[in-house]
Structure formats: structure tokens, C-alpha cells
């Protein structure tokens, strides 16, 4: 494996230590957030390091149960459990979107028990109309003021524009890496791509851009020899369990494209740069992120079918977390469309925090066997 | 001679009958509940009567409790096991402020006030795997008896945490980890510790600070008790010689006594089919 | 054992029952018909102003549950891949669509010509209507409004957005059904809706009386008028009738229980078990009444409507409903009202379907326990899916709670 890939995957598996070290070395503030709909540029421009929140420790959920019922998404319960246990001392606060219901719930619990200094909630619109975008821009303006109050420093238009530039560059590079999966066989596995994307949630974006450039050169010089008899698209909400990605690819299949919160949805669309109104540009872009909660079945189908065609996937695996309501609600009609209109076979598996992979493996293997050409 | 009262606790796992007079235990009997609650309550009571050489007609009053409290054919007043357990606990340990009752069907944390009055209580959330059944199922799926299961947990130096909260998932998790060669005893201890953590979380909801008395079948499990003690130092068992499963039955007999004192006529009309 | 008593129910229940069966006939025959949701939202008044017949799949789920048809419908929906994680109101409806069976309760809820939706409650709404849009291919008109976490410091642009969304939706509805929604018609509907709300608020206020004049099922019957008939003269008349009768009951000192019988006044948090409304009778037989619930008191019917400012009133209606605010706000209201309604115990239904109303409940219960020093019981269950309900378990918990109160 390339050294850059190793670096990235270790940044993911040691995220808390990496961040703790960054905090020690730079002293910078850190704000956590959920889901790809939070305009990170805003946080970045405020001189704060944005960190996407995931339960990084494998630890059974004990304390969270007295606040969050077990019928809520277990990733979020685990995250909250670990926060309550004080496992993320480097955080200074969080910004939580109105995205899936569970996240909004977590916000409510969070603000009541407020474990850090800063907490904010962003009303992400569930629509992409003009009304919605201009509202979203105002909402971002409000959050911008909250952040300015928190740091005591103005977020200038210039710093916003340059944050947008850094982020767009990151998206461009991530997209290039993603495109390496188009070839047959793909130049990079799904699990590797997972680490590439997930490491962007931990590392500083400029540093990450550097690593991505290095990775692209490395891979073009020394292509990996990978095998993919079956090409899969992975769809779901937050598919954050690396064991799952690894398990799916342990046989003859490879994940060549994904439609998940911690994958392509994060970098698929660009922010219009060099505009007069960066907030408006951010609003426009972040209202478009195709997450489960804000995207109609028709739009999701469009997103997936383009992906299936472009990346020549022969099957779709829906890996939806237990209690992930928005994804579960989209799944039945979306699945029907994929099968009826694209004639692409699908498999539905239910994941859960720290779930045992063995039963899932049986299903995935049988599915892959049925697809083998 | 002092009047005799009976407390019959028909739980999901076992049925307990106790006879008391003058606030003293005369005799008791515990049997598995099986599928016929009416039958098991009769058998348990008859056995208790046998042990004390007394007859059904000697019972001045009785209270039934537990899940089967209405199903029994003994015509006695029914009171829930929560009220009864609290009463029983405060009788045995006068200054108990709280108990955890770890039963087969559910786990309860009960806050107790003066005279064994229930001040508040919480039960496990339906799917939180917070009951004794969790340990039982995993023991069964590994083909181990409960005693051995607990003993292995106590003897294990390592603790391998079990992550699944769902009993069914935990079962497969345990099996697949064992097949991967992880330490069996470590995993068994992990199972006990997972249940202990959930029980502890439940107790946190009532913000219990004082010493807690453990009862119910789970209190017989040394492995579980050890893990619970690791989490909260302040947990004790009922006085020696008293089976921790007996608390609700004792409470029931005491309540029968009190009710008889209030209204001797109604409560003495105890009957059962064929007697 | 405690005796089961037959109690005389207020007469308005009969009038409401008649209105309900009329409504379910109307949804089958009147055209155009639109599906709407129940949470506090502006579309009901707009629909009436446009002479669109509204139908409410959530209310239909209650009817199905009461008729014990929900478990079957939920099963059907699950067979069509709708996960049990999804609210049983939705599964009930989707199951009904995919397999209504021969005798659906109330004769069914009909096929919509239009789908009208807002985001003023849970994420399910948009997802549910979007699935219906796929199934029926009928136009979907969606009013997106922000969630208001801090009602006291709500930014002005929240209202602006809500108002603009409403105006835009009105235009889209006009286009979809080819009717002009004049200002007069809209004002009229808003004014009538306001009158319903005013009576409703007075009705709730009377629940403070000892003995409590109505029981939970009477009140949830009246909810039908508040929500489904908001914006109609029929609604105003019915609510006035309900109010007048209740007022008379209070004046005569008549309650569900007599003054002597009424020993405990309990707060019910969350939606009731629609398939087991008899549970309230069980409590009454044991001296307990439910004068207060977030479900009847807080989640709707709280916005005063002004016929002269229809759009603004409608926008406030969308933003102020409790499902659109924060748990902190909900807890404050519960604390305040629990005192005013002389509450001495809490039954909280942790409803695995309706997470909006259930999350934060554990905290809420803790806070109420501490601040008011009254006992609380949490019941894990579901409002519609009867398969989740276990009688032995629930009743055991309730009995223990009642013994504790006694
Ligand atoms: S997995 Fe689903 S429910 Fe959980 S945080 Fe992600 S989107 Fe929300
Ligand atoms: S979850 Fe609650 S708010 Fe959402 S549809 Fe179901 S009952 Fe209504």
C-alpha cells in the first residue's frame, strides 16, 4: 500500500490522538459537526479547526442510555456516550444541523448538558428553491455572527473566499481520487477511498490537499494491482464502520462508487468561488448536498443512476443503520426504481454500531455470488 | 398461636411461596414457574405448607404478586412485585433506601421511603438487554450452566467488552468472537459486565446515592454482583440465609398481614378451587 | 379487585363522532382531495379556502388503531420494505395503500389529487409525502419552515421565510387545482380557525377544575375538531358546543369522577395508545384523571389567529407548534402547567414511533421528578402498532405506579 494511504488510514483510526496532538501543537480551537451539510468553510474562516464527529472509540454504550432512548441511531448514541465520558477533550464546541431527526435530538440533549463552550444549530433547508437558499444564507449569517462572538474576531470576506478556495481544491482532488475507481479494474479500492475521505474530516484541509496531490502522483506512477469481478455501489446514511467496507471487498467485489454521508456526498458539488456573496454561494452549495433527509426520491435516483452508469456498477448495496429513519424511508421506493428502471440488482443490509459482521458477510457473499459474471 | 399469612410470588422464571407468622418466616418453597402459573403457585404453596406441617385452612390471609398474580387460582389479593419487593426489603434491612431487582423478565430499580413505601421506580427499556435473560441466553447458547458461567466470569482476569445491546446480536457476536479464538472467560466476563453497566445506567436515572440492596435471581449470580460492585461499591445482598429471590414474597406476606389487621373479615376468606 | 364502572360521557362526543363519520364520507366523495398532515401547519386553512377537501393519514392511523387494523397494515408496509423503524402512522398508511383489505376502517381514506406538506414536525413528513408522490404521481407542494429552537430570540427572517413559503405554496395550489384563493376567502378561513382555537384554549383552561370535567379520550376527540375542521364554520359550531357543555359541567361541579372519587391528577406525556384507550377508564376506576397532556395542550392549538393578517397568522401557526420547537421549551411548559393543573404524577409514553415527542423525555421526566417532587412512570410502547404493546408488562408497571400513589 502507498505510504500516503497508510498515513491517511492511520489518521482515521487514531483520530482522537491526532487531534489531541494538533491541539497541543497549535492551540487552535476545534468545533465538531455532523453530516456533510454544515458549511465547514465558515468554521475554517473563523480560524477554527472543523472536525466531523464520529464515535472513534469502540466502546459499548452505557451512560448515554439514561438520556437517549435505544430507538435512536446508535452512531449518535455512541458519539454522545463518548462525549459524556470525556473522550474528546480537544473539542471546544459543536455546530449541529437540522438534518436527520436523530441529529436534531442530539442537539437538544447536547445543549441541555452542554459539555463544551460553544453550541449552535443550523436550520438547513429541506428544499433547494430560491426562497430556501436566501433563507439559508441568512441563517449562515447568523451562525457567522455567533462564531465571531465566540472567537472575538471578525470573519472577513477574504478569509471566507480563501477558505472556499481551499475547500474547493479539496473537493476537486477528492473527486479525482474517486474517479480512479472508474477504470477496470479500479486504481483504488472502496476501503482505501473511505480512508481518503474520512481523513479529510480529521486533518487540516491544506495538509490534506498536499497528501491528495502526493497520492495522485504516487498512484499514477505505481498503479496498484486490484481485482474487481463485481463492481458495487454502496448507498446509505453514515456508513462509518470501516470493517463493513473491508468485509464487502474481502471477496471478489469492490465498491467502485458510493452514495453515503461520509463519502461522495461530501465532495460532489463545488462552491461557486470569487463571488460577491460567499454566504449565498455556500448556501447554494450546501442546500444541494444529496443527503437522505433533504433529497427527494427522484433526485436521489438521479444521483445514484448517474453514478451507476458512470462507474459501471453491477449491483447496489444499501447499508442503512438501524433507526436511520430518513434513509430507511427513502429505501423502498428508491430500491424499486433501481431494480425496475435500471435493472440493477440490490441488497439491503441493516448495520448497527459495532455490529457483528459475520451474519452480514453471509448476505453480502451470497449477493456477490449471484452477480458474478 | 399467631395467625399465619402467605405471600406467593409467581414470577416469569420461578414461583415462590412463603408462610409467615408474627413477622417470622415459618417456611418457604421455590419452584420453576413453568408454563402453568396456576399449577405452580399451588404446588409451591402446598410444599411450603408441608414443610411447616400446616394446612391451607390455617392461612389467615394471602397476597399474590409477580407476573402471574392474577393467573393463580388462589383467591387472594394481588399486589405488584414492585410494591412487595420494597416492603420485603425494608423489612429485612430496615434502612434500605433502594433496591435493584434483577429478574428474568425485567430489571427494576426501586427507591424506598419510610416503612417500605415505594417512592419511585424505573424498569429497563424494552430493548436494552438489561435483564437476567441476557446472561441466560448467552450461557445457553454456549452450552454452559449458569453457575459455571458466573464462576468463569469471577475467575477471569481479563474482560473483553461486548458491544451489542440487543440480545440476539450479542449472541452472534459472542459466538463469532469465540470462533476467532478470543478468550472465552474474558468474553463471559464481558457479558456480565455489559449487563452490570446497563443496570448501573438504570439506577443512575433515579440518581441513587445510597447503598443498594440487590435481589431477584440476578443477585445469585456472583459474576454479575462482582461487576456491579466494580461500578458502584455500595451494593449488598439481603441478610445471609435469605434467598434474594424471596423479597417480593416476603413483602406479599407482610402486606397480607397488614391488610388483615385493617379488615380481618374480607381477607380471611381465602379460597381455592376444590378446597 | 377494583370494579369497572360505566361512566356517562359528555354528550358532545356524539356530535363529534357524527362529524368524524361525515369527514370520512367526504374524503371519499369530495374532489379535489388533498392529503395533509396534522401537526400545527398552515395548509388546512389554505385547503378550505381553496375548497379542497383535506384528508389526514395520521388521523386515519388513529382510526385504524382504534379498530385494531393497524398491526395488519404495519405488517403489510413492512412486507413492502418499510422498516419497523419508521413511525407506525406512516406504516399504517402505506400498508393500507398497498393492501387495504376488504373492509378498511371508516371505509378507507381515498386517493389524493394533491399532496400538501410542511416540515413543521418530524423528518418523516417530507419523506412520507415524497413516497406518496412516487406512488400516486400527484403534485407535491411543500412548505419548508425552520425549526425554532429558541422561541424567545427567534430571528425575524424565520418568519419572513415561512411567509414567503406560504405565499409561494398558495400560488402553486391555485395552479394545481385551477382555483383562485382570494384574500377574502383566506381571511375567512383564518378567522374561523382562530375562533376554534379560542374555544379550544378556554376548554383546556377548564381542565384545571376539580373535579376534572373531561377525560383524555373526550379531549382527544375534540382534537379532531381543532385540527381537521380548522377554518370551517362547522368546526366553530362543534367546538362551541363542546365548550358550552363543558362549562356547564364545571359550573355544576360535574366531573369524570366526583370530587370525592378524584384522588390523583396525572400528566400524560406523548400520544396515547390508540388501540387501548380503555386504559384511561382503568385509571379512572382507580381514582385518577388526566387533565393535562403535551399532546392535547401544547403541540397544537396554541397559535392565536388573526383574520386580518392571514399569512402572518399562518406562518406563526407553522413555527409555534411544539413539534417545531425545542425540548427545553416543552419541559418549561410542562413544568408550568403541571403546577397549574395540580398534577401529582406523570405517565410518560416513550413512543418508539414518535421520536419528536419522545426524545428528551427521559430528561424531562428527571426534571419534573426533581422540581415538582412527584413520581413518574415511563412506558415503552407505540401509539399505533399494537404488536409492540404487551398488556402484562404495561399493566404491571401501571399497577405498581398506582400502588405507589395510593
Ligand atoms: S446514520 Fe442515519 S440516523 Fe444516524 S446520524 Fe447518519 S443519517 Fe442520521
Ligand atoms: S413521528 Fe411523530 S410527528 Fe412524525 S409522523 Fe409519527 S407521530 Fe407524527
JSON list of N, CA and C and ligand atoms in Angstrom, two decimals, chain C residues 58 87 89 122 125 271 353-354 383, ligand 2:
[
{"chain": "C", "resi": 58, "resn": "UNK", "atom": "N", "xyz": [-52.64, 10.63, 9.26]},
{"chain": "C", "resi": 58, "resn": "UNK", "atom": "CA", "xyz": [-52.32, 10.37, 10.66]},
{"chain": "C", "resi": 58, "resn": "UNK", "atom": "C", "xyz": [-53.60, 10.09, 11.45]},
{"chain": "C", "resi": 87, "resn": "UNK", "atom": "N", "xyz": [-42.14, 5.48, 11.73]},
{"chain": "C", "resi": 87, "resn": "UNK", "atom": "CA", "xyz": [-43.33, 5.75, 12.55]},
{"chain": "C", "resi": 87, "resn": "UNK", "atom": "C", "xyz": [-44.52, 4.91, 12.08]},
{"chain": "C", "resi": 89, "resn": "UNK", "atom": "N", "xyz": [-47.62, 5.51, 12.21]},
{"chain": "C", "resi": 89, "resn": "UNK", "atom": "CA", "xyz": [-48.63, 6.25, 11.46]},
{"chain": "C", "resi": 89, "resn": "UNK", "atom": "C", "xyz": [-48.37, 6.06, 9.96]},
{"chain": "C", "resi": 122, "resn": "UNK", "atom": "N", "xyz": [-41.71, 16.24, 12.26]},
{"chain": "C", "resi": 122, "resn": "UNK", "atom": "CA", "xyz": [-40.54, 15.38, 12.14]},
{"chain": "C", "resi": 122, "resn": "UNK", "atom": "C", "xyz": [-40.09, 15.24, 10.67]},
{"chain": "C", "resi": 125, "resn": "UNK", "atom": "N", "xyz": [-42.39, 13.52, 7.75]},
{"chain": "C", "resi": 125, "resn": "UNK", "atom": "CA", "xyz": [-43.41, 14.14, 6.91]},
{"chain": "C", "resi": 125, "resn": "UNK", "atom": "C", "xyz": [-42.98, 14.25, 5.46]},
{"chain": "C", "resi": 271, "resn": "UNK", "atom": "N", "xyz": [-48.33, 10.72, 22.86]},
{"chain": "C", "resi": 271, "resn": "UNK", "atom": "CA", "xyz": [-49.58, 10.26, 22.24]},
{"chain": "C", "resi": 271, "resn": "UNK", "atom": "C", "xyz": [-50.09, 9.03, 23.01]},
{"chain": "C", "resi": 353, "resn": "UNK", "atom": "N", "xyz": [-42.30, 5.15, 18.00]},
{"chain": "C", "resi": 353, "resn": "UNK", "atom": "CA", "xyz": [-42.62, 5.71, 16.70]},
{"chain": "C", "resi": 353, "resn": "UNK", "atom": "C", "xyz": [-42.37, 7.20, 16.66]},
{"chain": "C", "resi": 354, "resn": "UNK", "atom": "N", "xyz": [-42.99, 7.91, 17.59]},
{"chain": "C", "resi": 354, "resn": "UNK", "atom": "CA", "xyz": [-42.87, 9.36, 17.53]},
{"chain": "C", "resi": 354, "resn": "UNK", "atom": "C", "xyz": [-41.69, 9.83, 18.34]},
{"chain": "C", "resi": 383, "resn": "UNK", "atom": "N", "xyz": [-47.72, 4.19, 19.59]},
{"chain": "C", "resi": 383, "resn": "UNK", "atom": "CA", "xyz": [-49.08, 4.73, 19.57]},
{"chain": "C", "resi": 383, "resn": "UNK", "atom": "C", "xyz": [-50.04, 3.97, 18.67]},
{"chain": "D", "resi": 2, "resn": "LIG", "atom": "S1", "xyz": [-43.06, 10.51, 14.24]},
{"chain": "D", "resi": 2, "resn": "LIG", "atom": "FE1", "xyz": [-44.48, 11.73, 15.46]},
{"chain": "D", "resi": 2, "resn": "LIG", "atom": "S2", "xyz": [-44.61, 13.68, 14.38]},
{"chain": "D", "resi": 2, "resn": "LIG", "atom": "FE2", "xyz": [-43.68, 12.21, 12.98]},
{"chain": "D", "resi": 2, "resn": "LIG", "atom": "S3", "xyz": [-45.39, 11.35, 11.81]},
{"chain": "D", "resi": 2, "resn": "LIG", "atom": "FE3", "xyz": [-45.09, 9.99, 13.52]},
{"chain": "D", "resi": 2, "resn": "LIG", "atom": "S4", "xyz": [-46.45, 10.74, 15.12]},
{"chain": "D", "resi": 2, "resn": "LIG", "atom": "FE4", "xyz": [-46.23, 12.36, 13.60]}
]
